[in-house]
Tab-separated table of C-alpha atoms in Angstrom:
chain	number	residue	atom	x	y	z
A	1	UNK	CA	11.122	-9.182	-12.745
A	2	UNK	CA	7.353	-9.236	-12.343
A	3	UNK	CA	6.890	-8.852	-16.089
A	4	UNK	CA	9.748	-11.163	-17.016
A	5	UNK	CA	8.564	-13.977	-14.735
A	6	UNK	CA	4.841	-13.345	-15.346
A	7	UNK	CA	3.927	-13.281	-11.658
A	8	UNK	CA	0.999	-11.205	-10.391
A	9	UNK	CA	1.460	-9.182	-7.201
A	10	UNK	CA	-1.354	-8.333	-4.788
A	11	UNK	CA	-0.858	-6.084	-1.764
A	12	UNK	CA	-2.463	-7.479	1.409
A	13	UNK	CA	-2.512	-6.906	5.134
A	14	UNK	CA	-2.443	-9.988	7.348
A	15	UNK	CA	-2.578	-9.619	11.132
A	16	UNK	CA	-1.641	-5.962	10.704
A	17	UNK	CA	1.477	-6.827	8.665
A	18	UNK	CA	2.083	-5.802	5.043
A	19	UNK	CA	2.217	-8.895	2.854
A	20	UNK	CA	2.415	-9.285	-0.927
A	21	UNK	CA	0.740	-12.278	-2.514
A	22	UNK	CA	2.697	-13.532	-5.520
A	23	UNK	CA	0.829	-15.800	-7.920
A	24	UNK	CA	2.594	-17.464	-10.857
A	25	UNK	CA	0.903	-17.767	-14.229
A	26	UNK	CA	0.720	-21.517	-13.699
A	27	UNK	CA	0.564	-23.203	-10.288
A	28	UNK	CA	2.201	-26.621	-10.289
A	29	UNK	CA	-0.206	-29.500	-9.567
A	30	UNK	CA	2.279	-30.608	-6.903
A	31	UNK	CA	1.892	-27.321	-5.027
A	32	UNK	CA	-1.844	-26.782	-5.363
A	33	UNK	CA	-3.346	-25.774	-2.004
A	34	UNK	CA	0.158	-25.093	-0.677
A	35	UNK	CA	1.587	-21.729	0.370
A	36	UNK	CA	5.185	-20.583	0.633
A	37	UNK	CA	5.972	-17.800	3.139
A	38	UNK	CA	8.884	-15.721	1.831
A	39	UNK	CA	11.109	-13.807	4.274
A	40	UNK	CA	13.424	-11.367	2.518
A	41	UNK	CA	17.072	-10.784	3.336
A	42	UNK	CA	19.031	-7.541	3.524
A	43	UNK	CA	21.013	-7.615	6.781
A	44	UNK	CA	17.765	-7.033	8.727
A	45	UNK	CA	17.820	-3.360	7.688
A	46	UNK	CA	17.507	-3.281	3.864
A	47	UNK	CA	15.027	-4.191	1.096
A	48	UNK	CA	11.751	-3.280	2.759
A	49	UNK	CA	8.779	-2.410	0.542
A	50	UNK	CA	8.540	-3.699	-3.016
A	51	UNK	CA	12.201	-4.916	-3.183
A	52	UNK	CA	11.246	-7.478	-0.515
A	53	UNK	CA	9.593	-9.697	-3.157
A	54	UNK	CA	12.670	-10.413	-5.308
A	55	UNK	CA	13.300	-14.007	-4.219
A	56	UNK	CA	9.592	-14.578	-3.744
A	57	UNK	CA	9.104	-13.854	-7.457
A	58	UNK	CA	11.746	-16.425	-8.406
A	59	UNK	CA	10.260	-19.097	-6.147
A	60	UNK	CA	6.704	-18.410	-7.319
A	61	UNK	CA	7.792	-18.715	-10.947
A	62	UNK	CA	10.318	-21.559	-10.780
A	63	UNK	CA	8.469	-23.766	-8.323
A	64	UNK	CA	4.963	-22.868	-9.462
A	65	UNK	CA	3.678	-22.056	-5.996
A	66	UNK	CA	1.662	-19.241	-4.412
A	67	UNK	CA	3.922	-17.053	-2.271
A	68	UNK	CA	3.191	-14.707	0.615
A	69	UNK	CA	6.114	-12.283	0.944
A	70	UNK	CA	6.251	-10.655	4.379
A	71	UNK	CA	7.325	-6.998	4.530
A	72	UNK	CA	8.367	-7.106	8.185
A	73	UNK	CA	9.229	-4.137	10.410
A	74	UNK	CA	12.893	-3.113	10.522
A	75	UNK	CA	15.281	-0.843	12.442
A	76	UNK	CA	15.925	1.845	13.389
A	77	UNK	CA	12.278	2.314	14.360
A	78	UNK	CA	11.620	-1.368	14.970
A	79	UNK	CA	14.595	-3.428	16.234
A	80	UNK	CA	14.288	-7.056	17.355
A	81	UNK	CA	11.996	-8.741	18.135
A	82	UNK	CA	9.642	-6.678	15.909
A	83	UNK	CA	10.468	-8.564	12.680
A	84	UNK	CA	10.052	-11.937	14.358
A	85	UNK	CA	6.726	-10.839	15.871
A	86	UNK	CA	5.465	-9.765	12.437
A	87	UNK	CA	6.484	-13.052	10.877
A	88	UNK	CA	4.893	-15.062	13.665
A	89	UNK	CA	1.640	-13.073	13.436
A	90	UNK	CA	1.373	-13.805	9.704
A	91	UNK	CA	2.092	-17.501	10.209
A	92	UNK	CA	-0.503	-17.866	12.980
A	93	UNK	CA	-3.108	-16.041	10.894
A	94	UNK	CA	-2.391	-18.327	7.950
A	95	UNK	CA	-2.944	-21.396	10.138
A	96	UNK	CA	-6.603	-20.368	10.409
A	97	UNK	CA	-7.124	-21.264	6.744
A	98	UNK	CA	-4.196	-23.495	5.720
A	99	UNK	CA	-2.993	-26.702	7.410
A	100	UNK	CA	0.615	-26.553	8.576
A	101	UNK	CA	1.467	-29.580	6.390
A	102	UNK	CA	0.650	-27.372	3.386
A	103	UNK	CA	2.874	-24.479	4.473
A	104	UNK	CA	6.499	-23.983	3.411
A	105	UNK	CA	8.689	-21.196	4.781
A	106	UNK	CA	12.017	-19.808	3.649
A	107	UNK	CA	14.365	-16.930	3.060
A	108	UNK	CA	17.909	-15.898	2.254
A	109	UNK	CA	20.574	-14.459	4.585
A	110	UNK	CA	18.867	-12.421	7.322
A	111	UNK	CA	15.577	-13.834	6.065
A	112	UNK	CA	16.868	-17.334	6.723
A	113	UNK	CA	17.884	-16.332	10.239
A	114	UNK	CA	14.380	-15.032	10.874
A	115	UNK	CA	12.868	-18.253	9.550
A	116	UNK	CA	14.929	-20.331	11.987
A	117	UNK	CA	14.061	-18.036	14.900
A	118	UNK	CA	10.387	-18.346	13.925
A	119	UNK	CA	10.492	-22.151	13.950
A	120	UNK	CA	12.192	-22.172	17.349
A	121	UNK	CA	9.565	-19.790	18.735
A	122	UNK	CA	6.681	-21.863	17.340
A	123	UNK	CA	8.179	-25.123	18.615
A	124	UNK	CA	8.631	-23.666	22.107
A	125	UNK	CA	4.877	-23.020	22.201
A	126	UNK	CA	3.972	-26.410	20.644
A	127	UNK	CA	2.444	-24.706	17.580
A	128	UNK	CA	2.159	-26.780	14.405
A	129	UNK	CA	5.262	-26.355	12.251
A	130	UNK	CA	5.499	-26.025	8.450
A	131	UNK	CA	6.276	-29.189	6.496
A	132	UNK	CA	9.716	-27.967	5.337
A	133	UNK	CA	11.877	-24.844	5.340
A	134	UNK	CA	14.501	-23.246	3.113
A	135	UNK	CA	17.505	-21.322	4.417
A	136	UNK	CA	19.621	-19.662	1.730
A	137	UNK	CA	23.128	-18.728	2.930
A	138	UNK	CA	21.683	-18.289	6.430
A	139	UNK	CA	22.913	-15.593	8.789
A	140	UNK	CA	22.483	-17.605	11.967
A	141	UNK	CA	25.092	-15.969	14.183
A	142	UNK	CA	25.247	-12.195	14.708
A	143	UNK	CA	28.501	-12.486	16.660
A	144	UNK	CA	31.877	-12.654	14.917
A	145	UNK	CA	32.068	-16.471	15.147
A	146	UNK	CA	32.720	-18.712	12.157
A	147	UNK	CA	35.868	-19.667	10.231
A	148	UNK	CA	34.622	-18.349	6.883
A	149	UNK	CA	34.175	-14.851	8.345
A	150	UNK	CA	37.986	-14.645	8.247
A	151	UNK	CA	38.949	-17.091	5.475
A	152	UNK	CA	36.512	-15.719	2.879
A	153	UNK	CA	37.017	-12.062	3.760
A	154	UNK	CA	37.692	-10.309	0.474
A	155	UNK	CA	36.964	-13.492	-1.523
A	156	UNK	CA	33.231	-12.875	-1.108
A	157	UNK	CA	32.580	-10.238	-3.776
A	158	UNK	CA	29.094	-9.462	-2.401
A	159	UNK	CA	29.584	-9.022	1.362
A	160	UNK	CA	33.395	-8.575	1.193
A	161	UNK	CA	33.897	-8.167	4.970
A	162	UNK	CA	31.979	-8.487	8.211
A	163	UNK	CA	33.470	-5.365	9.726
A	164	UNK	CA	31.625	-2.124	9.144
A	165	UNK	CA	28.225	-2.464	7.524
A	166	UNK	CA	27.293	-6.007	8.607
A	167	UNK	CA	28.598	-5.541	12.137
A	168	UNK	CA	26.653	-2.289	12.459
A	169	UNK	CA	23.491	-3.811	10.968
A	170	UNK	CA	23.661	-6.668	13.464
A	171	UNK	CA	23.947	-4.255	16.398
A	172	UNK	CA	21.149	-2.054	15.046
A	173	UNK	CA	18.840	-5.039	14.570
A	174	UNK	CA	19.558	-6.664	17.932
A	175	UNK	CA	19.090	-3.403	19.836
A	176	UNK	CA	19.040	-4.232	23.552
A	177	UNK	CA	19.118	-8.002	22.939
A	178	UNK	CA	22.456	-9.754	23.357
A	179	UNK	CA	23.945	-10.778	19.984
A	180	UNK	CA	24.239	-14.401	21.107
A	181	UNK	CA	20.576	-14.688	22.165
A	182	UNK	CA	18.747	-17.355	20.097
A	183	UNK	CA	16.021	-14.903	19.058
A	184	UNK	CA	18.609	-13.028	16.974
A	185	UNK	CA	21.285	-15.742	16.592
A	186	UNK	CA	19.247	-18.947	16.213
A	187	UNK	CA	22.334	-21.169	15.980
A	188	UNK	CA	22.384	-20.979	19.802
A	189	UNK	CA	18.755	-22.125	20.076
A	190	UNK	CA	16.910	-25.449	20.283
A	191	UNK	CA	16.569	-27.537	17.103
A	192	UNK	CA	14.459	-30.311	18.605
A	193	UNK	CA	11.740	-31.661	16.272
A	194	UNK	CA	12.677	-29.269	13.451
A	195	UNK	CA	11.038	-29.755	10.053
A	196	UNK	CA	13.355	-30.788	7.174
A	197	UNK	CA	15.723	-27.941	6.219
A	198	UNK	CA	17.278	-27.139	2.826
A	199	UNK	CA	20.503	-25.099	3.137
A	200	UNK	CA	22.526	-23.512	0.342
A	201	UNK	CA	25.791	-21.530	0.385
A	202	UNK	CA	28.882	-21.021	-1.777
A	203	UNK	CA	32.582	-21.757	-1.425
A	204	UNK	CA	33.353	-17.999	-1.420
A	205	UNK	CA	30.457	-17.106	0.881
A	206	UNK	CA	31.356	-15.092	3.986
A	207	UNK	CA	28.522	-16.985	5.716
A	208	UNK	CA	29.642	-20.454	4.590
A	209	UNK	CA	30.471	-21.381	8.193
A	210	UNK	CA	26.960	-20.374	9.263
A	211	UNK	CA	25.517	-22.847	6.752
A	212	UNK	CA	27.883	-25.648	7.788
A	213	UNK	CA	27.289	-25.063	11.505
A	214	UNK	CA	23.528	-25.004	10.969
A	215	UNK	CA	23.656	-28.275	9.033
A	216	UNK	CA	25.639	-29.936	11.834
A	217	UNK	CA	23.413	-28.494	14.574
A	218	UNK	CA	20.281	-29.904	12.918
A	219	UNK	CA	21.962	-33.298	12.524
A	220	UNK	CA	23.042	-33.213	16.177
A	221	UNK	CA	19.355	-32.917	17.077
A	222	UNK	CA	18.537	-35.882	14.764
A	223	UNK	CA	16.837	-33.642	12.244
A	224	UNK	CA	16.846	-33.753	8.444
A	225	UNK	CA	19.063	-31.308	6.599
A	226	UNK	CA	20.285	-31.067	3.002
A	227	UNK	CA	23.351	-28.858	2.535
A	228	UNK	CA	24.233	-27.653	-0.974
A	229	UNK	CA	27.564	-25.837	-1.416
A	230	UNK	CA	27.949	-24.218	-4.838
A	231	UNK	CA	31.444	-23.873	-6.312
A	232	UNK	CA	32.768	-20.302	-6.604
A	233	UNK	CA	29.584	-18.632	-5.349
A	234	UNK	CA	29.712	-15.543	-3.145
A	235	UNK	CA	26.903	-14.639	-0.766
A	236	UNK	CA	23.447	-15.158	-2.310
A	237	UNK	CA	24.686	-14.943	-5.900
A	238	UNK	CA	22.137	-17.601	-6.884
A	239	UNK	CA	19.588	-14.860	-6.165
A	240	UNK	CA	21.525	-11.795	-7.303
A	241	UNK	CA	22.602	-13.368	-10.627
A	242	UNK	CA	19.319	-15.163	-11.160
A	243	UNK	CA	19.852	-15.981	-14.856
A	244	UNK	CA	22.948	-18.126	-14.196
A	245	UNK	CA	23.097	-21.942	-14.270
A	246	UNK	CA	23.925	-21.877	-10.554
A	247	UNK	CA	20.679	-20.038	-9.846
A	248	UNK	CA	18.524	-22.443	-11.833
A	249	UNK	CA	20.287	-25.388	-10.187
A	250	UNK	CA	19.664	-23.974	-6.701
A	251	UNK	CA	15.929	-23.540	-7.169
A	252	UNK	CA	15.625	-26.888	-8.980
A	253	UNK	CA	17.215	-28.547	-5.951
A	254	UNK	CA	14.916	-26.604	-3.628
A	255	UNK	CA	11.858	-27.703	-5.603
A	256	UNK	CA	12.944	-31.344	-5.435
A	257	UNK	CA	13.576	-31.051	-1.686
A	258	UNK	CA	10.134	-29.571	-1.049
A	259	UNK	CA	8.457	-32.280	-3.127
A	260	UNK	CA	10.255	-34.957	-1.106
A	261	UNK	CA	8.966	-33.469	2.146
A	262	UNK	CA	5.402	-32.391	1.388
C-alpha cells in the first residue's frame, strides 16, 4: 500500500509513544499546515506495529494530508486506559507546535471509540479540541447493547457475530474497568461542546446501531454530526476493500466534511 499510494513513512516517538508520520506525494493546498491523527482499529487488541497505518495511508493519499498514526499500547500487557493515555499524550504534545483548529482526528471501529473517549477526556479538562473528527463504524459500546448486534448477526461478513472474539476482546481491553464506563464505552459519556463528527457505517454492519446511537447522542447535545450509511456494506469494508466505489465515496465524503469544518 505504501508503494501503491506513494506515501512516505517515517518512524517517530512522540511523548514516549510510537508514531508513524505518513506524508503523501502531494499535500493538498486545503490541508497545508494541518495534521490528521490516525487511530487504528482492530478490536483494541489487533493491528499494532506497521499494520496500524493501513487507513492512515488511505487518508494521507486520498485527502492529501499529513498523517500521524499512533501505535498505542494494547492488551494483554496494557489494558485500558493505556491506549487512551497514549493517544492523549500524543495529542497534547502536538498542541505545542500545531493549533487545535489545524488538527483533525479519526479512526475506524475500536479506533473510533478511542477517538471519542479522547475528546471526552480533553473536554473534561477544558483542553482545546480538534476542529473535526471522523468515526468509521464506531465501536462505542462494549456491552451487548444495540439492535444491529442481533439483527445483523451473520449478515455482517466481516465481524459475523459479537459472541466469542469481540466479546473476549472487549473484556480483555477493559480489564478492571466496567464495560459501561465512558472511558471504554464513550456512548455513555458527555458530548457537550463536541467538534463536528463524521460517521460512516453499512446496512450489514454489526455496529450499525453504534453509529446510529452516536449520531443521535451528538444531536441530543446540540452538536453537528453527519451520518453516512452505505448500502450492503459489512463492518469497515470501505477500508478492507479499498479499491471499491464505496471506499472512494466514503473518503470523498470525509474530505468534503473536513473542508466544511476547517
